[in-house]
Each structure stands twice: as structure tokens, then as C-alpha cells.
mmCIF file of C-alpha atoms in Angstrom:
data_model
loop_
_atom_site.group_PDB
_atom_site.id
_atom_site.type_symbol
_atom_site.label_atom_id
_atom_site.label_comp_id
_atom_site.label_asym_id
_atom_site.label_seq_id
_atom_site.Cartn_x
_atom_site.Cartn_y
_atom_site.Cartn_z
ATOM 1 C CA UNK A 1 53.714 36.701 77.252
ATOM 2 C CA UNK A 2 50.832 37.372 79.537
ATOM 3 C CA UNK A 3 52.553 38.223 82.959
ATOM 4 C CA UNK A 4 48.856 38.856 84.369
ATOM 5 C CA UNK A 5 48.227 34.906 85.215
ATOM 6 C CA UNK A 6 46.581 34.503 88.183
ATOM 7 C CA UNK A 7 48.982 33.210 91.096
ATOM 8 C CA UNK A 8 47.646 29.950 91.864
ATOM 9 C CA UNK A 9 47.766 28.860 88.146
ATOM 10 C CA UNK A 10 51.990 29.385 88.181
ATOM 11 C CA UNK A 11 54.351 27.061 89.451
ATOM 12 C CA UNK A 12 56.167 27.729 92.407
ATOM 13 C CA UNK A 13 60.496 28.083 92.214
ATOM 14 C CA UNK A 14 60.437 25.999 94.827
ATOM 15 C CA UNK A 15 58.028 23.446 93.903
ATOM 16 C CA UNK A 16 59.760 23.161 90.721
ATOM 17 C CA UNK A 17 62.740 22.625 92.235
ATOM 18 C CA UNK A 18 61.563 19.734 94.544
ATOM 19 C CA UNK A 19 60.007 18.262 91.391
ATOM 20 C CA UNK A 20 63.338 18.752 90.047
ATOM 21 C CA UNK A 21 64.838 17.214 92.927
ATOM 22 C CA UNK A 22 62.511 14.352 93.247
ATOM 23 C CA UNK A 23 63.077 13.391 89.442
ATOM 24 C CA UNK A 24 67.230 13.289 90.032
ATOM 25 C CA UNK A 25 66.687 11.216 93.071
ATOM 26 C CA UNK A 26 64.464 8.563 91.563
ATOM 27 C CA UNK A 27 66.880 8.443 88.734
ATOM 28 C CA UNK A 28 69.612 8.372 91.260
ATOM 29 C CA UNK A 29 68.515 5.170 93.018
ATOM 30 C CA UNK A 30 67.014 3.364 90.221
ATOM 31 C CA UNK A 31 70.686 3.618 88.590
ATOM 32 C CA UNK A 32 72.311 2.665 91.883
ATOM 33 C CA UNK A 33 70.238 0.037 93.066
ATOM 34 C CA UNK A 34 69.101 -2.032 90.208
ATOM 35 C CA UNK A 35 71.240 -5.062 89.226
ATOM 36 C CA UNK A 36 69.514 -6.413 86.303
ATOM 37 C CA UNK A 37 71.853 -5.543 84.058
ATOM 38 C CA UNK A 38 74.659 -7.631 85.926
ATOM 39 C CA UNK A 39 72.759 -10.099 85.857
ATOM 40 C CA UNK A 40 71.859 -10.250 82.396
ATOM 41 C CA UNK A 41 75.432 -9.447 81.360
ATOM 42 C CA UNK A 42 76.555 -12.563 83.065
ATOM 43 C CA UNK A 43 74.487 -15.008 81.565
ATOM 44 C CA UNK A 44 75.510 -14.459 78.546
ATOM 45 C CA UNK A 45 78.684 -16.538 79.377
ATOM 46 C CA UNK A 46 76.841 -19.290 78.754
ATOM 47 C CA UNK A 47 76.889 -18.549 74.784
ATOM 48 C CA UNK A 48 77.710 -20.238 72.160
ATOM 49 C CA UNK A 49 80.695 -17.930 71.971
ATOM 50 C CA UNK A 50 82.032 -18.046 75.503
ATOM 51 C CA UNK A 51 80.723 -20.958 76.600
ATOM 52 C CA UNK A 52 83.851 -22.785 74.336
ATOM 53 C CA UNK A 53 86.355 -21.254 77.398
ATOM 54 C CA UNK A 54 86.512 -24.286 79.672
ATOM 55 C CA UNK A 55 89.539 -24.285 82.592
ATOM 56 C CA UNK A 56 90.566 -27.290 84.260
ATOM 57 C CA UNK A 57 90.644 -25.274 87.170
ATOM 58 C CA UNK A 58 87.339 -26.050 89.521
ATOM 59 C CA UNK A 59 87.563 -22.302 90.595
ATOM 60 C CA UNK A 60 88.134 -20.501 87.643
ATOM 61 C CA UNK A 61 84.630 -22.859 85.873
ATOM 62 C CA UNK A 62 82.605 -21.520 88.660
ATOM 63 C CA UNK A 63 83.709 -17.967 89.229
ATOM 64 C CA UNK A 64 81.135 -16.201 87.210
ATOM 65 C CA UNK A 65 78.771 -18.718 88.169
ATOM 66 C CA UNK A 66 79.414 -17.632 91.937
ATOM 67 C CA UNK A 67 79.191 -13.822 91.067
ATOM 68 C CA UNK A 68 76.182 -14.232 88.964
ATOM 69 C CA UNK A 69 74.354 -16.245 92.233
ATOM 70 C CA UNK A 70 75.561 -13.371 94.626
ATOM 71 C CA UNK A 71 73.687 -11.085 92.507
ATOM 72 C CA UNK A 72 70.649 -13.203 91.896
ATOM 73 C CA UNK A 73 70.059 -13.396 95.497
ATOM 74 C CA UNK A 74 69.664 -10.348 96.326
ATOM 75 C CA UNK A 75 67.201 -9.613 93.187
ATOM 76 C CA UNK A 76 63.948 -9.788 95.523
ATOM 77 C CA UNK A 77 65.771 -7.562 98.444
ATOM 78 C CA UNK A 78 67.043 -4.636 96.065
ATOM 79 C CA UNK A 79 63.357 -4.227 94.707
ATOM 80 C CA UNK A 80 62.015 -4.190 98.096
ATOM 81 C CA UNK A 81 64.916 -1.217 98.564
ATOM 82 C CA UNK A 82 64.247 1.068 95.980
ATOM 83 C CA UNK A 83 60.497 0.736 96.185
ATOM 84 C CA UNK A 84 61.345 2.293 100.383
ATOM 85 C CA UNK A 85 63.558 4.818 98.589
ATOM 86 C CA UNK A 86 61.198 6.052 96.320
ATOM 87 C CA UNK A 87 58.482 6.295 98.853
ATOM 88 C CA UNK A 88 60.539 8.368 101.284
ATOM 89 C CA UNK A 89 61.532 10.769 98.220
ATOM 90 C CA UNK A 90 57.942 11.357 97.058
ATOM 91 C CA UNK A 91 57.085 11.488 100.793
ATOM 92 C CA UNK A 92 60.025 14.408 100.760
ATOM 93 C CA UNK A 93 61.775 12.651 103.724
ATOM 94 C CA UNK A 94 65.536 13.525 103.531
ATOM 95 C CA UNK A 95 66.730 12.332 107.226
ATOM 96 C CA UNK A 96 65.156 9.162 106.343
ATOM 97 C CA UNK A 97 65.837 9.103 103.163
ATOM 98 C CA UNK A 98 70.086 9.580 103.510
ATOM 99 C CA UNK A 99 69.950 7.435 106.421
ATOM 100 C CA UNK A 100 68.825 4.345 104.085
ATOM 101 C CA UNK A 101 70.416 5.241 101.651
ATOM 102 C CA UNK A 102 73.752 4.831 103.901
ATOM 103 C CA UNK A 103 72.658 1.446 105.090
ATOM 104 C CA UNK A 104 71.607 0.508 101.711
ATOM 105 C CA UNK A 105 75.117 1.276 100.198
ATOM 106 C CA UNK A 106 76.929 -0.095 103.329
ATOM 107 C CA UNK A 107 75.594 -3.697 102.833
ATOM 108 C CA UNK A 108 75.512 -3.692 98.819
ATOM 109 C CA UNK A 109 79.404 -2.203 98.778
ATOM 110 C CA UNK A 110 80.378 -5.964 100.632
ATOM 111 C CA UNK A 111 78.372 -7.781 97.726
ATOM 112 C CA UNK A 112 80.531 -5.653 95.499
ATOM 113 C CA UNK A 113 83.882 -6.104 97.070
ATOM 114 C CA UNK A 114 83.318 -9.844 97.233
ATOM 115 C CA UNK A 115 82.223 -10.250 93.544
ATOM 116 C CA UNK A 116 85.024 -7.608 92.127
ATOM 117 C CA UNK A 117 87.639 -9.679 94.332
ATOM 118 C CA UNK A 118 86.589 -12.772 92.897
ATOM 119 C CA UNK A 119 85.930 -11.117 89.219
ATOM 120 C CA UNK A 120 89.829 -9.841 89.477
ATOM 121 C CA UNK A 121 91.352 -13.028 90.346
ATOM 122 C CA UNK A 122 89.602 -14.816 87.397
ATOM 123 C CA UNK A 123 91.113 -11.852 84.721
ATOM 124 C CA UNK A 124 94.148 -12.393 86.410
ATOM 125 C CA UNK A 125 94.631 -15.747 85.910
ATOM 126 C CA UNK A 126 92.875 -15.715 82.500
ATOM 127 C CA UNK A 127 95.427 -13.557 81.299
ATOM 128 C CA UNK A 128 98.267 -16.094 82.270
ATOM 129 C CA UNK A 129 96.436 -18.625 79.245
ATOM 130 C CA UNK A 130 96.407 -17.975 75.434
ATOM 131 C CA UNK A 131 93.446 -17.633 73.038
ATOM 132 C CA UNK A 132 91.429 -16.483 75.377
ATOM 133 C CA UNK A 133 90.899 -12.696 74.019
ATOM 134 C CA UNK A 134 87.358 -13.264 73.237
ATOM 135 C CA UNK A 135 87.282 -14.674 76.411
ATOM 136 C CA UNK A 136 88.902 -11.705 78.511
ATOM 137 C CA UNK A 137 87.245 -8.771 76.912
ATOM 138 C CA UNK A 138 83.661 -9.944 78.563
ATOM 139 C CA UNK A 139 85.369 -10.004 81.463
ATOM 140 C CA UNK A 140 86.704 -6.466 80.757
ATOM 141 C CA UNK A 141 82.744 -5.807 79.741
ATOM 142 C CA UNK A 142 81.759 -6.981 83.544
ATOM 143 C CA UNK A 143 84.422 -5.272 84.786
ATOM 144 C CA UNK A 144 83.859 -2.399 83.356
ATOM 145 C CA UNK A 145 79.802 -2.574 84.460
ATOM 146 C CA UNK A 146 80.477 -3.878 88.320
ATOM 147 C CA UNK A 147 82.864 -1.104 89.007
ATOM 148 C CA UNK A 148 80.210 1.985 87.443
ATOM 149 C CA UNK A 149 77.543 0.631 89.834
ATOM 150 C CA UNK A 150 80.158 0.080 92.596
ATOM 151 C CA UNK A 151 80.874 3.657 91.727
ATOM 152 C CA UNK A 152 77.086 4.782 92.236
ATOM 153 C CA UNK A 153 76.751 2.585 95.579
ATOM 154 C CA UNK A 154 79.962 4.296 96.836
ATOM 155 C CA UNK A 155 78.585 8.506 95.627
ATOM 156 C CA UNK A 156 75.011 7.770 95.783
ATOM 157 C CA UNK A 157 74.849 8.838 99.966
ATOM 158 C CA UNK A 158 77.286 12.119 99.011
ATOM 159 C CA UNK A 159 75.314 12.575 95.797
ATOM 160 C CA UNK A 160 71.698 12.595 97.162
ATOM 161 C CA UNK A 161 73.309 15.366 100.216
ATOM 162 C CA UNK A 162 74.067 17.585 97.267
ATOM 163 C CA UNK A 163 71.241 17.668 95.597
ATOM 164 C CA UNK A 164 69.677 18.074 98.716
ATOM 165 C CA UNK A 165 71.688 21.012 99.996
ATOM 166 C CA UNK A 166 71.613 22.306 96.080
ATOM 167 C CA UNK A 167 75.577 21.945 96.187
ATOM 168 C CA UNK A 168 77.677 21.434 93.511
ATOM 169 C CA UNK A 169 78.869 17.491 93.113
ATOM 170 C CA UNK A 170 82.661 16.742 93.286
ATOM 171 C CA UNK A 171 83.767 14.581 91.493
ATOM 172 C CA UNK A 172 86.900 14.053 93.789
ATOM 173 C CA UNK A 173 85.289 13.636 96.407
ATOM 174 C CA UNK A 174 86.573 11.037 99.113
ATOM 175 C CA UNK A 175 83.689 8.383 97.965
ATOM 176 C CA UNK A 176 85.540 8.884 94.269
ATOM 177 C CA UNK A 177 88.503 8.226 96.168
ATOM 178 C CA UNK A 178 87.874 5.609 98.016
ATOM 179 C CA UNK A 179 86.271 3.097 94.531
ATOM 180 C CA UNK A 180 89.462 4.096 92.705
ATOM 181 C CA UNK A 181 92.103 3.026 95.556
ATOM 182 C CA UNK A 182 90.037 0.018 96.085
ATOM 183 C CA UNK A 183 90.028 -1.060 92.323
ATOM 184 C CA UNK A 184 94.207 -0.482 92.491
ATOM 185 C CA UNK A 185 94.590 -2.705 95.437
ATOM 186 C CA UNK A 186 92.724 -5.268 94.272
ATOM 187 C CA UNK A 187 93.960 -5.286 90.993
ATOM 188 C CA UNK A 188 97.728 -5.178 92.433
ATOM 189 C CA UNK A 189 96.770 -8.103 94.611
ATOM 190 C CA UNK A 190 95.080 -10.382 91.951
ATOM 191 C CA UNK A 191 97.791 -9.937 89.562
ATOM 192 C CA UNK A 192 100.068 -10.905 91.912
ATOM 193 C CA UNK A 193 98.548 -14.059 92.704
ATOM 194 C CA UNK A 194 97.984 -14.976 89.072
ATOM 195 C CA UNK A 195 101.565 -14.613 88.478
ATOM 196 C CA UNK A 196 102.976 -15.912 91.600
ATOM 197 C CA UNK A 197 100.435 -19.170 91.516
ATOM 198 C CA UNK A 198 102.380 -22.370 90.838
ATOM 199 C CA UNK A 199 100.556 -24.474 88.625
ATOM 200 C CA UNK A 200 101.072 -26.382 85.332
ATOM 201 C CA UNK A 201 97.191 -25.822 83.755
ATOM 202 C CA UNK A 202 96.205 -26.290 80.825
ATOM 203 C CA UNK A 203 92.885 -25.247 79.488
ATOM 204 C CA UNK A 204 90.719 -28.185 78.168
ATOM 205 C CA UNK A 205 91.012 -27.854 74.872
ATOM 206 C CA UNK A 206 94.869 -28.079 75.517
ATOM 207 C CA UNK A 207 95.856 -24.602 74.791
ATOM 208 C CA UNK A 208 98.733 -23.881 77.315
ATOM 209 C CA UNK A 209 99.430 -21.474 79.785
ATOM 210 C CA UNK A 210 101.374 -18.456 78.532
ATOM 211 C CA UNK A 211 105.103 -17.324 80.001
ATOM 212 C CA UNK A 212 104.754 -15.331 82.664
ATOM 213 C CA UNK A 213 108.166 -14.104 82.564
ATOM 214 C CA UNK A 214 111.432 -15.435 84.236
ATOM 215 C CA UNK A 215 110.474 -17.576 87.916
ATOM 216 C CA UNK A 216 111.158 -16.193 90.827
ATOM 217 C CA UNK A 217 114.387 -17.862 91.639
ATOM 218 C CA UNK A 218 115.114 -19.711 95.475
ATOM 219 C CA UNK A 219 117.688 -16.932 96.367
ATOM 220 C CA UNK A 220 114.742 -14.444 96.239
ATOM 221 C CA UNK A 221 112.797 -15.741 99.015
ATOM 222 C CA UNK A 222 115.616 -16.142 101.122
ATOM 223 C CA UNK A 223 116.476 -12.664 101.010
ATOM 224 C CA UNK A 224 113.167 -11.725 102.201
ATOM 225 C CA UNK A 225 113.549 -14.498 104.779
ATOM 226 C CA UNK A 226 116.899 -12.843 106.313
ATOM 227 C CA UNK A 227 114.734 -9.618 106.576
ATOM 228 C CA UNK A 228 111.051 -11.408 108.216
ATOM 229 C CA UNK A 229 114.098 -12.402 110.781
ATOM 230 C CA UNK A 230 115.348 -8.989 111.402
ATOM 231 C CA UNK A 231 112.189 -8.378 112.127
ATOM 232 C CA UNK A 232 111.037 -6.496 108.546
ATOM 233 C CA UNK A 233 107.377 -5.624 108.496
ATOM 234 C CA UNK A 234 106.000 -7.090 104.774
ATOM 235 C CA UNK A 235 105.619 -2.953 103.764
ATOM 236 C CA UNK A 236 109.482 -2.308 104.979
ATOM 237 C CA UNK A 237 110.727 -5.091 102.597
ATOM 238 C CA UNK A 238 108.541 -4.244 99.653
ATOM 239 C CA UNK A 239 110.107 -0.792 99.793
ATOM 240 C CA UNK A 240 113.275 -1.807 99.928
ATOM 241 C CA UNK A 241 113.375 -4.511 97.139
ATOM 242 C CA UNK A 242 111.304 -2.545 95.105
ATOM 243 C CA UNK A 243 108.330 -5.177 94.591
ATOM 244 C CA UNK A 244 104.916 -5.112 95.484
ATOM 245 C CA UNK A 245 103.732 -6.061 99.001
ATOM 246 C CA UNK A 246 101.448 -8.715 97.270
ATOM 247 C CA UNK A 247 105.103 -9.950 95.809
ATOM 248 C CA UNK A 248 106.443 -10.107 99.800
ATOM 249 C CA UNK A 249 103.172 -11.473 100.743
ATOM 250 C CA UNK A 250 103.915 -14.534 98.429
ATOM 251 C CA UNK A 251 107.221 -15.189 99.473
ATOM 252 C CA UNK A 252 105.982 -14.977 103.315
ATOM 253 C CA UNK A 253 103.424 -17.900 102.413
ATOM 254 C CA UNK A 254 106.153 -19.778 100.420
ATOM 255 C CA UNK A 255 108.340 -19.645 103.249
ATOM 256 C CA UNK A 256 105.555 -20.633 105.546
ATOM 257 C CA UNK A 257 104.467 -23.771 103.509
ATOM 258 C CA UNK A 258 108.621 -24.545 103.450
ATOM 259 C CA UNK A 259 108.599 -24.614 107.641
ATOM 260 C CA UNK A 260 111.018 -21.213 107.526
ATOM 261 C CA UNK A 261 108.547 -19.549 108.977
ATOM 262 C CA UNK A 262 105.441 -19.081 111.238
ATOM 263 C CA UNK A 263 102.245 -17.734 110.392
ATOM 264 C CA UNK A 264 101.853 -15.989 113.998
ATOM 265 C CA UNK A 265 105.000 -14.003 112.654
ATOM 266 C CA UNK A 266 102.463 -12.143 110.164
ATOM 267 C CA UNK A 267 98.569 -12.592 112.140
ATOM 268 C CA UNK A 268 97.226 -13.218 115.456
ATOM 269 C CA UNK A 269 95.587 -16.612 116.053
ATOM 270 C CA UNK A 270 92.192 -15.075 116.026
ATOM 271 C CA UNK A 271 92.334 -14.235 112.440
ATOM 272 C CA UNK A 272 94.343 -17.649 111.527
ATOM 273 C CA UNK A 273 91.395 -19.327 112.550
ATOM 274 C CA UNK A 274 88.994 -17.247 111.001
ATOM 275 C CA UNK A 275 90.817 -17.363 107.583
ATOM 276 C CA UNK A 276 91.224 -21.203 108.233
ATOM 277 C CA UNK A 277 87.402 -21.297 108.986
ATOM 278 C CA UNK A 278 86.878 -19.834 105.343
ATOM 279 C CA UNK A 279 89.197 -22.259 103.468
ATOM 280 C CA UNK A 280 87.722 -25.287 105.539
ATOM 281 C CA UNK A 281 84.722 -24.421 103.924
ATOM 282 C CA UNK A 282 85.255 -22.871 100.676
ATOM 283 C CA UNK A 283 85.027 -26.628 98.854
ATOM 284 C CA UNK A 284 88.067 -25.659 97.278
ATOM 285 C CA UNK A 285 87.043 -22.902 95.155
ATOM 286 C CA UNK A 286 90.041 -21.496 95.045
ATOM 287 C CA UNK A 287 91.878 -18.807 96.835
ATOM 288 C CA UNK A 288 89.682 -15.633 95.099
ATOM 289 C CA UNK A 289 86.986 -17.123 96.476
ATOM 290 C CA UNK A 290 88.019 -17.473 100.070
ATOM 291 C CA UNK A 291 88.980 -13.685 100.168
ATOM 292 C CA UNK A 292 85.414 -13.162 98.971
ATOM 293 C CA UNK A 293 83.605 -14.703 101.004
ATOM 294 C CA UNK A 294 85.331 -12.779 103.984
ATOM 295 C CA UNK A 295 84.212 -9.303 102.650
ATOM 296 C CA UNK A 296 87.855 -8.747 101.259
ATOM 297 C CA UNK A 297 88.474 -8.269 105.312
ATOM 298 C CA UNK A 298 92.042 -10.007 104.603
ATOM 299 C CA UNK A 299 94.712 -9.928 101.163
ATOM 300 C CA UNK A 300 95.096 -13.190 98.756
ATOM 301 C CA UNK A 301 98.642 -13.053 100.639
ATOM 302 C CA UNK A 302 97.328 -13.565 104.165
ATOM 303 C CA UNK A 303 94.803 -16.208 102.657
ATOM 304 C CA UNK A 304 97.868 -17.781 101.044
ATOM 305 C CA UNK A 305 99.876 -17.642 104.271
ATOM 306 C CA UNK A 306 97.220 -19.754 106.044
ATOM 307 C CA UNK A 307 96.783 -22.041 103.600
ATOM 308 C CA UNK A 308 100.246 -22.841 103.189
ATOM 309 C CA UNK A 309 100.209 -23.724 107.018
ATOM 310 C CA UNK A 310 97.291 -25.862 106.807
ATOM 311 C CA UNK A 311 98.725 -27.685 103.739
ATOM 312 C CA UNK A 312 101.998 -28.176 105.667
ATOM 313 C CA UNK A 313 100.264 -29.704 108.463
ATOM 314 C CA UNK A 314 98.128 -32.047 106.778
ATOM 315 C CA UNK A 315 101.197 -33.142 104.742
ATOM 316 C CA UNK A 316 103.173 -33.862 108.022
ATOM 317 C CA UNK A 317 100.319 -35.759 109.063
#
């Protein structure tokens, strides 16, 4: 090897290593910030396959439809983002660059939240019907590909700081941390609802709704009534019955709709009429809708609770 070259004919460590750099980053954000693939994904409901899975249900037709429009949307105003991203990395602008980046994930993680709220609420629910595993494992499919790029919307900020600093990327980091709880919530939450949702559907071809186990029995909710009127925060009695807060959550709205209780026992009337403002206007979509269109701000349960009032009221009417 001739060591003689003359210096201006060898590459730099450092240059190499921004060219490194630069080639991660561009990577990085094309990954992050591209949503074609969503997009694409979720058209192919409309398949000869899938397209056979009709629900009665007005909300459960239109929730991919609603995801897939979020998504759309925004098609224009993600190119127009990654094209300022990759300028301000080959313009080797990190302050800049991080700062945008932050914004950039801020606003997309709300699309995200909205459309994995409304996505979980649909598998939930799906779930409760039979012959509908072709059906469920596309959702699975979009599940699967809305929560990697939620994943790389969450990191991407902490991500393009270590590659920056030239640290070493943790993948337990508190951005990990944060997807992970987020995606056990919500899943708690929709399940929940599926289960807990009173209806009698029937898909349109007639297949029925599965079992979903022995029903919640009267005496249940008025055990968790005796404790609201102790004064039993919805966290206390969830603990102490062993059931999920979602679980107390339903019984609170139950015992709402019934007149046993009051709403202002569980929210002030500042969110009741925001959460009111949402159903009022949701064209009844559906409850997984409502909490999507609020940013996932408030739980199916407090969505439920309000409803249940505003149901009992127009009924009294």
C-alpha cells in the first residue's frame, strides 16, 4: 500500500465521519417520516379478500377508512418535512436540525395516537365476531407497521442526538419507554370496551358475535357503586377488586347512564363539555373515534361516562 499519497488526495477521519453521519441521518428521516407504506397497506382493504368483512356497525365500516384519510392528508406536508430535514443535514445544521426534528415528531406522534386508538378499538371489537381471522391478521399487519413508525417518530429526536454526539443508542431509553407503555394502555383500554360494549351485532353476512365470557352480573356494579360513595378514586377500586381501571371505568358510565351517579363525581365541567363537544360532532362514529379525535387526551371510559349522561338526558327529554 503506498502510504506516500499526497495529503489532499486522502479523506479526512472526520469528513468521513460526517459523510457517515449525513448518510444515517437521511436514512433516519426518510424511515421516520415517510408514510407511503401506511398508506398503501391500507388500501388494500378494499380487496377482493377483505373487502367480503362488512359490520353492521357504521363505526367499525369506516374505521380504516378514517385512518387511511388521516394519513392521506398529511401526504403533501410530510414531503415538504423531510425535504427541510435533509437540507439542514447536508447544510450540517444540528441545532436546527434536532429542533425540527422535535416539532416534527411532536405533531406526527398525535396523528399516531389518534389512528392507533382508533386502529385498537376496531381489533378489539373484531375479535368479539367469528370468521374473521383473515380479517384480523391485516389488522395485526397495520398494527404491526403503525406502531414501528410510531416507534421511529418517538427515537428519531434521541436517535439523531446520538449520532450526533457519536454515543451509543439505548435501546431502553425513555422514548422506548414511553411507545411501549402507550401501546399497553391502549390496548388495556380497547379491550375493555370491546368486551364491556353492549350490543347484539351481527356481521352482514349473519355470522354472529362470539361469547365473550360470562356478563358482568348487576351485583358487580353495585359494589363499585358502594365504593364511588365512600368516596373510592376509579384506581383505589381497581386495586382492590382486582380488575382493570378500564373495567371500573365501565361500571362508572353504567352507573351514570342508570342515574346512580354523576359525571362531575369523575371530571370537571370543563372537560364534560369538551368530551360532549367531540361526541356532538363525531356523526356517530363510534366511541374509538371520539377518543381520537381528542388526541387520546381522555380514556374510552371517560368518553363512555359522558355519553352515558348525554344519552340519559335526551331520553328524559
Amino acid at each position: 500500500i503506498d502510504f506516500s499519497k499526497r495529503k489532499d488526495t486522502q479523506t479526512d477521519l472526520g469528513e468521513l465521519l460526517s459523510k457517515g453521519q449525513r448518510h444515517y441521518l437521511y436514512h433516519l428521516v426518510e424511515s421516520a417520516f415517510d408514510f407511503s407504506a401506511i398508506v398503501s397497506q391500507l388500501a388494500q382493504r378494499n380487496s377482493d379478500k377483505l373487502s367480503k368483512t362488512e359490520f353492521e356497525d357504521e363505526s367499525m365500516r369506516s374505521a380504516l377508512q378514517n385512518i387511511e384519510s388521516r394519513f392521506t392528508k398529511e401526504k403533501e406536508n410530510t414531503e415538504r418535512f423531510r425535504r427541510q430535514l435533509f437540507g439542514l443535514i447536508q447544510q450540517a445544521e444540528p441545532p436546527q436540525l434536532i429542533e425540527r426534528i422535535e416539532k416534527g415528531s411532536a405533531y406526527y406522534t398525535k396523528l399516531f395516537e389518534s389512528s392507533l386508538t382508533e386502529l385498537f378499538t376496531h381489533i378489539a371489537e373484531v375479535k368479539q365476531f367469528t370468521k374473521t381471522k383473515t380479517y384480523l391478521n391485516f389488522l395485526l399487519e397495520i398494527d404491526q407497521l403503525l406502531m414501528k413508525h410510531f416507534m421511529e417518530i418517538n427515537t428519531v429526536s434521541y436517535i439523531t442526538k446520538c449520532v450526533l454526539d457519536g454515543t451509543e443508542i439505548d435501546k431502553t431509553s425513555d422514548a422506548h419507554a414511553t411507545v411501549k407503555t402507550f401501546r399497553q394502555k391502549l390496548l388495556a383500554d380497547s379491550e375493555a370496551f370491546a368486551e364491556d360494549k353492549a350490543s347484539s351485532s351481527k356481521l352482514k353476512t349473519g355470522k354472529k358475535r362470539k361469547g365473550t365470557g360470562k356478563k358482568v352480573k348487576g351485583e358487580t356494579y353495585k359494589v363499585s357503586l358502594e365504593l364511588f360513595k365512600e368516596e373510592w378514586t376509579i384506581e383505589q377500586i381497581a386495586e382492590k377488586r382486582g380488575m382493570s381501571e378500564s373495567t371500573i371505568e365501565g361500571h362508572a358510565a353504567k352507573l351514570i347512564g342508570d342515574g346512580d351517579l354523576e359525571v362531575s363525581h369523575f371530571m370537571p365541567e370543563d372537560i364534560t363539555k369538551e368530551i360532549s363537544k367531540a361526541i356532538a360532532t363525531s356523526d356517530g362514529k363510534g366511541i374509538g373515534s371520539v377518543v381520537a379525535s381528542l388526541n387520546g387526551k381522555f380514556t374510552f371510559g371517560q368518553v363512555r361516562m359522558v355519553l352515558a349522561v348525554m344519552q340519559r338526558t335526551t331520553k328524559n327529554k
